[in-house]
DNA sequence: TCTTCGCGGTATGGC
DNA sequence: ACCGCGAAGA
């Protein structure tokens, strides 16, 4: 059995609890430490046993990095090098943090509760709750998600009369976000302005910062930046956290940005106990301003650092690893390394070209069905990855028709639904009376006769007086220009909410939420709609109450901190994206390639492998080919045994059919590791697979073009065919500029001469 | 002030 | 194909 040969790798959580000393860490430390090292390979052991000072673990895909992290934490405790409360372990996603917490818990028992095992963002939020006041925020600050912060940004642009047509708010925000992650504040940014666009962005940046502070709100970037600010500005704060976290461990270090790097530096520069684990080949968050230089330059930044390389892979077959290596080796921004495994051989990669996304979806569904029937492959061992969320739709429809249960990770999020956001806005306003965006969201929802004009007057008054918006609402009669009817409506709303605020400190979150939904008449308004949609929305709110109830119970058990339950609840869910949630036990898993990082599946399909989709056009325009290639590497290395990649000749985008060429990454796979299939062009729905072992030659169906033919292209002129590829693709080298271009033989304005 | 209709932008990726 | 926003009408 293949499985028996595999050492436990990253995403298998269940087995860890069965080994070592489970939840009973009562034996002497030396024995415990010994046992922790027992089934590690040499470099893994070296990393776990590392003493004081910086440590870089270069961990290739599937090389057991989570194992090294969790065992090192346990080892630090067992040898007495650290107490549980001195550990800060950081990951990038909540999911990864939960998994790490679980696995550490399995090794060390309940002392995991004293550790901070969490994401960068929630660690920062926790630290800021204690020290935000020094920066002019109050501890009940609200965390704005993307849409909230974009709202705020739009308001600022309006106020400055910046035309959103000429300056798209998203572009401005990305500019601001980039500056923040480089720790460039508004005035420094303004001082360095160049183009008119940047000048405009600088102006918006400054006002945005001001209004965010007044609203006592932080966006995701602020959480990092403000924490860095607090640590840099206040010796006392810095010393306190340095003393607290004697050992800092960071997972996925290749995804850190400059602010995060600075944060780690501030926390660890004194004792130097920083362990980072990462793999530059899996750096795929450049768009979030991650800086791959952080991992590439680690030894330069921390000169005494010890470096350990983990290159033995315990996950995939040699075929899959060879394919992954072949792709990623084309990148320049990397250290030389090569994954290897004791599992030689393996099935070849299956590459399939299909007519369009519908055929692709049917092909995938049918293949999953076949694997289940013929090879006994379980659905929960199958995952389908795609580059963009939009690609899941057609596949979902098809899986439903095939009656194949599936679950989608990520994508449309529960917490982004309007009604859920409304409910949360009510709660936010209770905690943070200055929260303008939440106020604007709910003041007239349900309708209370407080329209746009009145809202504008309230906001303007808050801005000019500097009073929290809630204060302004409480003194509506003082707001210039507000009509009598509006004053009455605002006052009533204010009164209702004041009543709810009075309960906020003591009541469990669930009952508070229920009271909010009732007394605000929100549920009543939904019921009055009498539509299926409204019913669904009410159900979602019920689910949110359920989430709150769960939170209350957990808090009861764990005896929450010094923060009010409501504050803690809000913080938790504002940093919460779609977790695996109710992970379905017998379903196929669908997700983006980005979401797939850190996971593994027996059988993996990567769909939509077309140039322009993957690598994505936009990424290529931004010079991100290497990052896209790394994403491909991530996708390939998720597979344990079987890997499929598919692309389509045509795909609908914005309702428009686009013609595609296969992804350049497909061509980078060594032919001897792959098998190609192609559906007959023009066969419509009833296609028949033709199989061609080894790829490239002679699959071209209709066109008579062959390698070596001289051709003329309507705009590129004379050229010669250098290769013929599946799907009617010919590669032509043109004499005009000497460049090679891929063309669709059927559609390109090209003829033989 | 609220509702409806139609247009246009949108859909790389996520804490 | 879908959602959000603005214009126009009730």
XYZ file of C-alpha atoms (C1' of nucleotides) in Angstrom:
778
model
C 0.000 0.000 0.000
C 1.208 3.400 -0.940
C -0.309 4.992 2.124
C 1.671 2.842 4.511
C 4.915 4.134 3.068
C 4.025 7.719 3.625
C 5.163 9.520 6.673
C 2.506 11.814 7.982
C 2.503 15.055 6.030
C 1.032 18.460 6.481
C -2.684 18.202 6.367
C -3.226 14.957 8.155
C -4.282 15.976 11.584
C -5.879 12.860 12.900
C -2.889 10.663 13.447
C -0.811 13.011 15.483
C -2.965 12.573 18.558
C -2.380 8.848 18.555
C 1.331 8.991 18.775
C 3.845 10.317 21.224
C 2.292 11.058 24.539
C -1.091 12.309 23.448
C -2.738 14.468 26.045
C -0.842 13.175 29.073
C 2.429 15.044 29.292
C 3.310 13.866 32.762
C 6.456 11.875 32.112
C 9.853 13.473 32.726
C 10.909 16.149 30.251
C 13.955 14.283 28.968
C 11.909 11.255 27.961
C 9.317 13.409 26.371
C 11.931 15.295 24.391
C 13.457 11.996 23.226
C 10.171 10.682 21.992
C 9.452 13.870 20.113
C 12.509 13.266 17.987
C 11.878 9.607 17.406
C 10.268 9.576 13.990
C 11.827 12.630 12.430
C 14.377 12.536 9.654
C 17.794 14.096 10.145
C 17.157 17.682 8.990
C 13.752 17.712 10.686
C 15.427 16.717 13.941
C 18.055 19.365 13.481
C 15.368 22.036 13.153
C 13.414 20.788 16.152
C 16.493 20.679 18.370
C 17.883 24.036 17.317
C 18.884 26.061 20.381
C 18.614 29.826 20.754
C 18.806 32.319 17.904
C 17.320 32.666 14.419
C 16.470 29.585 12.411
C 15.373 29.364 8.802
C 13.751 26.150 7.696
C 13.482 25.861 3.928
C 10.695 23.389 3.644
C 9.791 22.056 0.241
C 6.214 21.033 -0.438
C 5.173 17.973 1.551
C 8.400 17.814 3.510
C 6.665 17.825 6.892
C 7.028 21.460 7.869
C 3.972 21.587 10.096
C 5.333 18.546 11.804
C 8.605 20.346 12.424
C 6.830 23.425 13.762
C 4.541 21.552 16.107
C 7.281 19.257 17.341
C 9.598 22.160 17.946
C 7.005 23.880 20.085
C 6.523 20.697 22.087
C 10.296 20.250 22.312
C 10.784 23.767 23.671
C 8.302 22.969 26.423
C 9.663 19.515 27.152
C 13.244 20.736 27.528
C 12.166 23.672 29.640
C 13.432 26.193 27.081
C 10.064 27.936 27.074
C 6.849 28.102 28.997
C 3.570 27.883 27.081
C 2.764 31.566 27.563
C 6.059 32.534 25.930
C 5.211 31.024 22.570
C 3.911 33.026 19.629
C 3.218 30.854 16.597
C 1.995 32.663 13.518
C 0.327 31.347 10.391
C -1.442 33.094 7.552
C -4.913 31.664 7.604
C -7.323 30.888 10.386
C -7.607 27.419 9.029
C -3.884 26.818 9.314
C -3.863 28.344 12.805
C -6.647 26.062 13.992
C -4.938 23.062 12.560
C -1.649 23.980 14.159
C -3.363 24.568 17.493
C -4.999 21.185 17.275
C -1.774 19.407 16.458
C 0.215 21.196 19.114
C -2.570 20.378 21.551
C -2.278 16.712 20.631
C 1.405 16.859 21.571
C 1.361 18.979 24.694
C -2.174 18.768 26.040
C -4.011 21.692 27.520
C -1.015 23.972 27.898
C -1.639 24.924 24.257
C -4.310 27.242 25.625
C -1.721 29.574 27.040
C 0.031 29.913 23.691
C -0.691 32.365 20.956
C -1.220 30.176 17.917
C -2.834 32.535 15.503
C -2.652 34.628 12.333
C -0.651 37.809 11.955
C -3.822 39.823 11.833
C -5.470 38.449 14.916
C -2.239 38.552 16.894
C -2.019 42.242 16.024
C -5.651 42.848 16.898
C -5.088 41.239 20.287
C -2.002 43.275 20.948
C -3.746 46.454 19.879
C -6.683 45.919 22.192
C -4.206 46.521 24.970
C -2.379 49.491 23.508
C -4.598 51.168 20.933
C -5.288 54.041 23.290
C -1.723 55.241 23.010
C -2.294 55.693 19.296
C -5.516 57.648 19.724
C -7.869 54.724 19.200
C -10.048 53.286 21.891
C -9.994 49.611 22.677
C -13.396 48.983 21.154
C -12.107 49.843 17.673
C -13.881 48.269 14.738
C -12.084 46.258 12.086
C -13.289 47.202 8.615
C -13.282 44.554 5.955
C -12.640 45.273 2.290
C -16.091 46.551 1.525
C -16.352 48.688 4.651
C -13.025 50.325 4.011
C -13.893 50.874 0.375
C -17.064 52.650 1.499
C -15.044 54.879 3.732
C -12.613 55.538 0.931
C -15.419 56.502 -1.446
C -16.816 58.909 1.110
C -13.424 60.536 1.388
C -13.130 60.834 -2.360
C -16.551 62.408 -2.526
C -15.588 64.867 0.153
C -12.468 65.817 -1.808
C -14.385 65.980 -5.093
C -12.170 63.354 -6.645
C -13.796 61.880 -9.727
C -14.185 58.114 -9.228
C -14.253 57.654 -13.006
C -10.782 59.053 -13.440
C -9.492 57.632 -10.196
C -11.068 54.244 -9.540
C -11.452 53.818 -5.766
C -9.994 50.330 -5.959
C -6.875 51.589 -7.665
C -6.493 54.306 -5.052
C -6.948 51.799 -2.312
C -4.390 49.422 -3.719
C -2.000 52.366 -3.846
C -2.687 53.228 -0.219
C -2.496 49.630 0.834
C 0.851 49.245 -0.873
C 2.181 52.289 0.937
C 0.923 51.021 4.286
C 2.529 47.660 3.879
C 5.791 49.427 3.161
C 5.186 51.380 6.379
C 4.930 54.617 4.435
C 2.436 56.894 6.164
C 0.287 59.543 4.522
C 2.687 62.430 4.935
C 5.710 60.435 3.799
C 3.699 59.243 0.834
C 2.672 62.798 -0.003
C 6.279 63.949 0.218
C 7.319 61.340 -2.302
C 4.488 61.955 -4.768
C 5.226 61.747 -8.431
C 2.369 61.524 -10.879
C -0.948 63.344 -10.643
C -2.483 60.007 -9.761
C -0.143 59.642 -6.822
C -0.800 63.182 -5.711
C -4.491 62.456 -5.712
C -3.930 59.196 -3.881
C -1.853 61.069 -1.308
C -4.671 63.495 -0.659
C -7.205 60.697 -0.285
C -4.781 58.710 1.876
C -4.472 61.592 4.359
C -8.201 62.155 4.687
C -8.897 58.428 4.840
C -6.490 58.071 7.748
C -8.139 60.961 9.531
C -11.664 59.662 9.061
C -10.687 56.122 10.016
C -9.172 57.385 13.253
C -12.298 59.438 13.973
C -14.455 56.396 13.279
C -12.206 54.414 15.617
C -11.815 51.911 12.826
C -8.912 49.979 11.330
C -8.618 48.158 8.038
C -6.603 44.956 7.667
C -3.422 46.821 6.810
C -3.843 49.085 9.830
C -3.771 46.107 12.170
C -0.209 45.402 11.109
C 0.933 48.983 10.724
C -0.520 50.242 14.011
C 1.060 47.385 15.896
C 4.411 48.258 14.382
C 3.773 51.906 15.282
C 3.005 51.018 18.874
C 6.112 48.871 19.183
C 8.337 51.504 17.604
C 6.960 54.480 19.485
C 6.607 53.144 22.993
C 9.513 51.467 24.747
C 7.253 50.128 27.419
C 4.999 48.399 24.904
C 7.925 46.963 23.015
C 9.605 45.650 26.155
C 6.416 44.103 27.423
C 5.751 42.103 24.262
C 9.395 41.153 23.856
C 9.392 39.723 27.342
C 6.104 37.961 26.706
C 7.099 36.200 23.507
C 10.440 34.567 24.162
C 9.964 32.317 21.131
C 8.373 33.393 17.891
C 7.656 30.856 15.158
C 6.334 31.794 11.728
C 4.820 29.520 9.118
C 4.701 30.407 5.388
C 7.407 33.001 5.849
C 7.638 33.491 2.084
C 4.288 35.270 2.270
C 5.291 37.975 4.732
C 5.314 41.610 3.657
C 7.502 44.403 4.878
C 5.262 45.412 7.788
C 5.172 41.841 9.019
C 8.909 41.554 8.646
C 9.372 44.711 10.697
C 6.979 43.406 13.328
C 8.978 40.208 13.722
C 12.179 42.183 13.887
C 10.784 44.402 16.641
C 9.597 41.448 18.662
C 12.688 39.282 18.368
C 15.744 41.469 17.764
C 16.787 41.212 21.397
C 16.605 37.490 22.088
C 16.783 36.449 18.443
C 14.510 33.468 18.962
C 12.807 33.600 15.619
C 12.098 30.445 13.704
C 10.687 30.878 10.241
C 9.522 28.115 7.954
C 8.863 28.675 4.317
C 9.447 27.864 0.686
C 10.089 30.575 -1.856
C 8.624 28.312 -4.520
C 5.262 28.687 -2.801
C 5.244 32.457 -2.535
C 1.948 33.379 -4.180
C 0.744 36.449 -2.320
C 2.653 39.189 -4.086
C -0.659 40.891 -4.778
C -1.042 41.272 -1.049
C 2.368 42.896 -1.058
C 4.185 39.843 0.212
C 7.896 40.230 -0.457
C 9.715 37.120 -1.520
C 12.994 38.859 -0.635
C 12.160 38.323 3.024
C 12.850 34.631 2.753
C 15.583 34.931 0.141
C 17.467 37.444 2.283
C 16.874 35.876 5.681
C 20.531 35.017 6.310
C 21.511 38.555 5.395
C 18.893 40.020 7.739
C 19.739 37.626 10.560
C 23.448 36.858 10.111
C 23.724 34.272 12.877
C 20.855 32.294 11.433
C 21.040 28.559 11.138
C 19.551 27.199 7.911
C 17.949 23.790 7.542
C 16.686 22.407 4.239
C 13.896 19.871 4.071
C 13.879 18.280 0.651
C 12.499 14.837 1.263
C 8.879 14.719 0.271
C 6.514 12.326 2.003
C 3.453 13.116 -0.001
C 3.615 12.562 -3.727
C 4.869 10.114 -6.299
C 8.161 10.787 -8.058
C 6.275 11.487 -11.273
C 4.345 14.302 -9.670
C 7.446 15.719 -8.020
C 9.454 15.587 -11.228
C 6.715 17.460 -13.017
C 6.572 20.068 -10.259
C 10.347 20.470 -10.251
C 10.448 20.839 -14.023
C 7.962 23.695 -13.894
C 9.369 25.660 -10.996
C 12.980 25.288 -12.107
C 12.279 27.826 -14.813
C 12.027 30.513 -12.172
C 15.019 32.704 -11.436
C 13.951 34.022 -8.036
C 14.707 30.918 -6.039
C 17.384 28.947 -4.340
C 18.446 25.756 -6.027
C 16.712 22.773 -4.500
C 15.082 19.586 -5.584
C 12.372 17.579 -3.948
C 12.832 13.861 -3.828
C 10.897 10.916 -2.531
C 11.359 7.250 -1.842
C 8.171 6.588 -3.786
C 9.461 6.006 -7.297
C 7.207 5.898 -10.325
C 3.557 6.822 -10.182
C 0.855 7.397 -12.730
C 1.553 9.923 -15.480
C -0.135 13.294 -15.359
C -3.341 13.350 -17.338
C -3.623 16.394 -19.585
C -6.932 16.990 -21.318
C -8.055 19.507 -23.820
C -11.783 20.116 -23.987
C -14.041 22.219 -26.183
C -15.411 24.587 -23.554
C -16.061 24.915 -19.839
C -19.194 22.791 -19.993
C -17.426 19.915 -21.611
C -14.571 20.381 -19.187
C -16.942 20.165 -16.239
C -18.617 17.060 -17.627
C -15.260 15.498 -18.263
C -14.122 16.139 -14.703
C -17.386 14.877 -13.239
C -17.344 11.737 -15.368
C -13.734 11.037 -14.478
C -14.433 11.407 -10.767
C -17.342 9.041 -11.176
C -15.176 6.562 -13.048
C -12.385 6.744 -10.450
C -14.926 6.003 -7.771
C -16.370 3.007 -9.590
C -13.223 1.467 -10.997
C -10.530 2.392 -8.497
C -12.560 2.938 -5.369
C -11.381 6.531 -5.037
C -13.397 8.266 -2.342
C -14.903 11.650 -3.110
C -13.315 13.260 -0.065
C -9.913 12.373 -1.516
C -10.602 14.385 -4.658
C -10.104 18.120 -5.089
C -10.604 20.451 -8.019
C -8.558 23.652 -8.154
C -9.074 26.692 -10.365
C -7.403 30.045 -10.773
C -10.430 32.267 -10.270
C -13.533 31.805 -8.181
C -15.736 32.435 -11.182
C -14.653 29.107 -12.643
C -16.453 27.120 -9.976
C -19.929 27.980 -11.169
C -20.238 25.765 -14.234
C -18.499 22.952 -12.429
C -20.934 23.196 -9.541
C -23.925 23.023 -11.859
C -22.486 19.955 -13.500
C -21.656 18.192 -10.260
C -25.210 18.726 -9.129
C -26.476 17.100 -12.304
C -24.115 14.167 -11.804
C -25.350 13.958 -8.218
C -21.802 14.209 -6.941
C -21.699 15.950 -3.557
C -19.171 18.752 -3.339
C -18.107 21.568 -1.069
C -16.659 24.899 -2.102
C -13.977 26.437 0.072
C -13.837 30.230 -0.047
C -15.848 32.066 -2.645
C -19.107 33.722 -1.670
C -18.883 34.219 1.996
C -21.470 33.980 4.669
C -20.101 37.033 6.414
C -20.333 39.096 3.265
C -24.071 38.667 2.879
C -25.938 41.936 3.273
C -28.154 40.821 6.136
C -25.249 39.336 8.066
C -23.236 42.503 7.565
C -26.228 44.530 8.756
C -26.528 42.512 11.930
C -22.822 42.851 12.593
C -23.004 46.579 11.918
C -25.627 46.895 14.664
C -23.297 45.135 17.066
C -20.291 47.174 15.954
C -22.112 50.403 16.566
C -22.944 49.287 20.075
C -19.280 48.703 20.831
C -17.932 51.604 18.822
C -20.192 54.689 18.806
C -17.870 56.437 16.366
C -18.244 53.799 13.663
C -19.556 55.867 10.771
C -19.636 53.127 8.174
C -21.708 50.803 10.342
C -23.979 53.681 11.260
C -24.566 54.538 7.615
C -25.246 50.904 6.888
C -28.042 50.426 9.393
C -29.502 53.820 10.259
C -32.125 53.334 7.579
C -32.184 49.574 7.421
C -34.941 48.666 7.948
C -36.492 51.865 6.592
C -36.957 54.469 9.216
C -37.451 57.470 6.985
C -33.861 58.614 7.375
C -32.820 59.139 3.779
C -29.659 60.078 2.027
C -30.012 63.802 2.657
C -30.501 63.412 6.386
C -27.649 60.940 6.590
C -25.421 63.385 4.780
C -26.275 66.077 7.302
C -25.543 63.805 10.244
C -22.205 62.725 8.783
C -21.202 66.271 7.886
C -21.974 67.400 11.425
C -19.910 64.584 12.861
C -17.022 65.455 10.571
C -17.072 69.168 11.360
C -17.514 68.816 15.119
C -15.341 65.730 15.477
C -18.050 64.135 17.599
C -18.690 60.396 17.313
C -21.580 59.777 14.956
C -23.543 58.170 17.746
C -23.254 61.302 19.854
C -24.522 63.328 16.913
C -27.509 61.032 16.540
C -28.273 61.537 20.211
C -28.487 65.254 19.683
C -30.210 65.265 16.352
C -31.907 68.570 17.039
C -28.501 70.276 16.953
C -27.711 69.078 13.448
C -28.010 71.958 10.991
C -30.715 71.579 8.369
C -32.225 68.385 9.743
C -36.007 68.418 9.313
C -38.484 67.782 12.112
C -39.500 64.345 10.808
C -35.901 63.287 10.472
C -35.041 64.500 13.977
C -37.855 62.407 15.351
C -36.848 59.313 13.403
C -33.179 59.612 14.355
C -34.045 60.134 18.024
C -36.234 57.075 18.079
C -33.511 54.988 16.508
C -31.044 56.366 19.016
C -33.284 55.457 21.915
C -33.789 51.891 20.761
C -30.073 51.372 20.365
C -29.263 52.951 23.730
C -31.513 50.371 25.333
C -29.515 47.632 23.641
C -26.193 49.174 24.569
C -27.111 48.967 28.213
C -27.172 45.169 27.963
C -23.975 44.844 25.981
C -21.493 44.307 28.804
C -23.318 41.549 30.580
C -25.553 39.662 28.178
C -24.320 36.698 26.152
C -23.711 37.673 22.540
C -26.428 35.410 21.191
C -29.191 36.921 23.265
C -27.907 40.407 22.578
C -27.994 39.701 18.874
C -31.505 38.381 19.108
C -32.559 41.492 20.975
C -30.940 43.639 18.298
C -32.733 41.869 15.470
C -36.037 42.135 17.305
C -35.954 45.633 18.660
C -34.528 47.128 15.521
C -37.548 45.610 13.750
C -35.121 44.023 11.316
C -36.742 40.603 11.436
C -40.172 42.162 11.291
C -39.250 43.978 8.097
C -37.949 40.771 6.568
C -41.092 38.899 7.491
C -43.199 41.636 5.921
C -41.476 41.096 2.591
C -43.036 37.662 2.266
C -40.576 36.427 -0.277
C -38.451 33.313 -0.488
C -35.350 35.509 -0.517
C -36.344 37.272 2.689
C -36.979 33.919 4.296
C -33.498 32.806 3.331
C -32.075 35.969 4.787
C -33.883 35.383 8.062
C -32.429 31.882 8.099
C -28.948 33.281 7.645
C -29.505 35.533 10.617
C -30.636 32.562 12.642
C -27.403 30.881 11.702
C -25.493 33.926 12.860
C -27.289 33.722 16.198
C -26.182 30.100 16.281
C -22.572 31.129 15.649
C -22.861 33.639 18.493
C -24.318 30.963 20.746
C -21.391 28.696 19.997
C -19.030 31.525 20.766
C -20.768 32.097 24.126
C -20.435 28.459 25.078
C -16.745 28.306 24.133
C -16.036 31.453 26.009
C -17.765 30.057 29.036
C -15.527 27.002 28.835
C -12.286 28.801 28.209
C -12.999 31.664 30.568
C -12.503 34.610 28.219
C -10.079 37.448 28.749
C -10.577 40.933 30.013
C -12.368 42.079 26.866
C -16.169 42.178 26.773
C -17.736 39.163 25.082
C -19.206 41.290 22.338
C -15.888 42.946 21.535
C -14.176 39.612 21.368
C -16.891 38.148 19.186
C -16.692 41.026 16.738
C -12.952 40.809 16.496
C -13.095 37.118 15.879
C -15.597 37.234 13.081
C -14.121 40.291 11.416
C -10.948 38.330 10.784
C -12.839 35.207 9.942
C -13.172 34.172 6.365
C -14.859 31.077 5.144
C -13.263 28.314 7.140
C -13.714 24.797 5.989
C -16.782 25.165 8.161
C -18.933 22.075 8.198
C -16.341 20.063 6.333
C -18.393 17.532 4.446
C -17.168 14.004 5.036
C -17.931 12.551 1.635
C -17.714 15.450 -0.743
C -15.418 16.576 -3.509
C -13.585 19.749 -2.549
C -13.520 22.780 -4.843
C -11.280 25.772 -4.269
C -8.922 28.292 -5.796
C -5.271 27.432 -6.189
C -4.483 30.036 -3.554
C -6.745 28.329 -1.082
C -5.114 25.004 -1.801
C -1.775 25.945 -0.321
C -0.931 23.765 2.658
C -3.432 21.054 1.735
C -3.080 17.681 0.032
C -5.376 15.282 -1.777
C -5.038 11.867 -3.253
C -6.420 13.024 -6.582
C -6.216 16.575 -7.883
C -7.744 18.269 -10.913
C -6.468 21.669 -12.000
C -8.984 23.104 -14.437
C -8.868 26.182 -16.615
C -5.205 25.789 -17.570
C -5.321 28.324 -20.378
C -2.911 31.077 -21.149
C -4.584 34.248 -19.984
C -6.609 32.482 -17.313
C -3.673 30.643 -15.763
C -1.275 32.352 -15.889
C -3.768 35.132 -15.475
C -3.581 38.045 -17.907
C -3.561 40.613 -15.161
C -0.785 38.862 -13.324
C 1.311 38.732 -16.492
C 0.739 42.418 -17.079
C 2.074 43.093 -13.625
C 5.166 41.042 -14.361
C 4.044 38.172 -12.217
C 4.820 35.206 -14.427
C 7.093 33.644 -11.842
C 4.455 33.962 -9.157
C 1.899 32.317 -11.432
C 4.369 29.539 -12.070
C 4.768 29.078 -8.340
C 1.015 28.846 -8.074
C 1.144 26.077 -10.638
C 3.827 24.408 -8.547
C 1.605 24.682 -5.495
C -1.268 23.080 -7.404
C 0.816 20.177 -8.690
C 2.403 19.410 -5.339
C -0.980 19.090 -3.608
C -1.524 15.756 -5.335
C -0.471 12.539 -3.686
C -1.105 10.062 -6.483
C -3.122 11.380 -9.394
C -2.964 14.694 -11.114
C -5.164 15.951 -13.925
C -4.856 19.241 -15.742
C -7.481 20.464 -18.168
C -7.941 23.394 -20.511
C -10.550 24.443 -23.013
C -10.393 25.775 -26.532
C -13.098 28.253 -25.697
C -14.429 29.763 -22.496
C -17.160 32.293 -21.800
C -16.089 35.346 -19.911
C -18.514 38.179 -19.207
C -20.882 36.348 -21.476
C -18.329 36.504 -24.300
C -16.678 33.461 -25.800
C -12.911 33.677 -25.733
C -10.576 31.428 -27.724
C -7.715 30.032 -25.728
C -4.360 28.391 -26.012
C -3.216 25.888 -23.422
C -1.350 27.319 -20.466
C 2.348 27.806 -21.053
C 2.842 25.795 -17.864
C 1.311 22.761 -19.516
C 4.054 22.918 -22.116
C 6.653 23.050 -19.388
C 5.715 19.580 -18.179
C 8.127 16.934 -19.475
C 6.303 14.907 -22.123
C 7.467 11.584 -20.729
C 5.571 12.242 -17.507
C 2.266 13.041 -19.158
C -0.543 11.566 -21.204
C -2.581 13.855 -23.393
C -6.205 13.573 -24.343
C -8.202 15.792 -26.598
C -11.877 15.942 -27.362
C -12.571 16.129 -31.070
C -13.045 19.726 -32.144
C -16.544 20.545 -33.285
C -17.927 17.323 -31.891
C -20.218 19.298 -29.647
C -21.568 17.465 -26.667
C -20.899 13.900 -27.694
C -17.180 13.837 -27.759
C -14.869 10.936 -27.803
C -11.547 11.003 -26.121
C -8.544 10.280 -28.197
C -5.487 9.366 -26.281
C -2.002 10.253 -27.314
C 0.805 9.011 -25.176
C 3.651 11.386 -24.682
C 2.029 14.530 -26.034
C 2.934 16.853 -28.796
C 3.378 15.214 -32.190
C 0.762 14.748 -34.847
C -2.457 15.233 -32.942
C -3.540 18.089 -35.036
C -6.794 16.966 -36.601
C -7.857 18.931 -39.670
C -5.203 21.437 -40.766
C -2.546 20.250 -43.086
C 0.169 22.316 -41.460
C 3.240 20.405 -40.356
C 6.509 21.258 -38.759
C 8.743 22.886 -41.352
C 5.955 24.331 -43.502
C 6.388 27.876 -44.766
C 3.408 30.082 -43.998
C 2.195 33.659 -44.455
C 0.322 35.517 -41.748
C -1.858 38.518 -42.570
C -0.048 40.832 -40.180
C 3.148 39.055 -39.098
C 4.210 38.131 -42.634
C 6.410 35.171 -43.573
C 7.251 32.434 -41.128
C 7.960 28.785 -40.632
C 6.049 26.238 -38.536
C 8.338 25.078 -35.726
C 5.873 22.863 -33.874
C 2.380 21.489 -34.119
C 0.534 21.062 -30.855
C -2.721 19.512 -29.737
C -5.888 21.465 -30.211
C -5.063 22.896 -33.611
C -2.237 25.004 -32.286
C 0.774 25.715 -34.414
C 3.939 27.432 -33.346
C 5.329 29.725 -36.008
C 8.625 31.555 -36.071
C 8.263 34.730 -38.073
C 11.137 36.061 -40.126
C 10.057 39.658 -39.516
C 11.062 39.836 -35.864
C 12.351 36.332 -35.316
C 9.744 35.769 -32.598
C 7.782 32.572 -32.059
C 4.043 32.832 -31.747
C 1.379 30.286 -30.963
C -1.584 30.414 -33.290
C -4.842 28.599 -33.705
C -4.421 27.031 -37.129
C -8.172 27.097 -37.696
C -8.711 30.734 -36.860
C -5.501 32.653 -37.370
C -5.227 34.564 -40.673
C -2.600 32.213 -41.872
C -1.988 30.151 -45.017
C 0.545 27.715 -46.357
C 2.663 28.747 -49.259
C -38.365 59.205 0.308
C -38.893 54.909 -1.947
C -39.108 51.808 -5.997
C -38.015 50.351 -10.539
C -35.463 50.050 -14.542
C -31.451 49.945 -17.291
C -26.795 50.515 -17.868
C -22.115 49.536 -17.072
C -18.523 47.558 -14.740
C -17.137 43.298 -13.282
C -14.283 38.337 -12.039
C -6.733 37.092 -10.351
C -5.742 35.826 -5.538
C -7.418 36.879 0.742
C -6.237 38.395 6.069
C -24.126 36.202 -16.413
C -24.602 39.126 -12.113
C -24.518 42.930 -9.043
C -24.519 47.822 -7.761
C -25.479 52.349 -8.798
C -27.741 56.336 -10.813
C -31.682 58.295 -13.108
C -36.360 58.727 -13.399
C -40.901 58.016 -11.965
C -44.484 57.170 -7.918
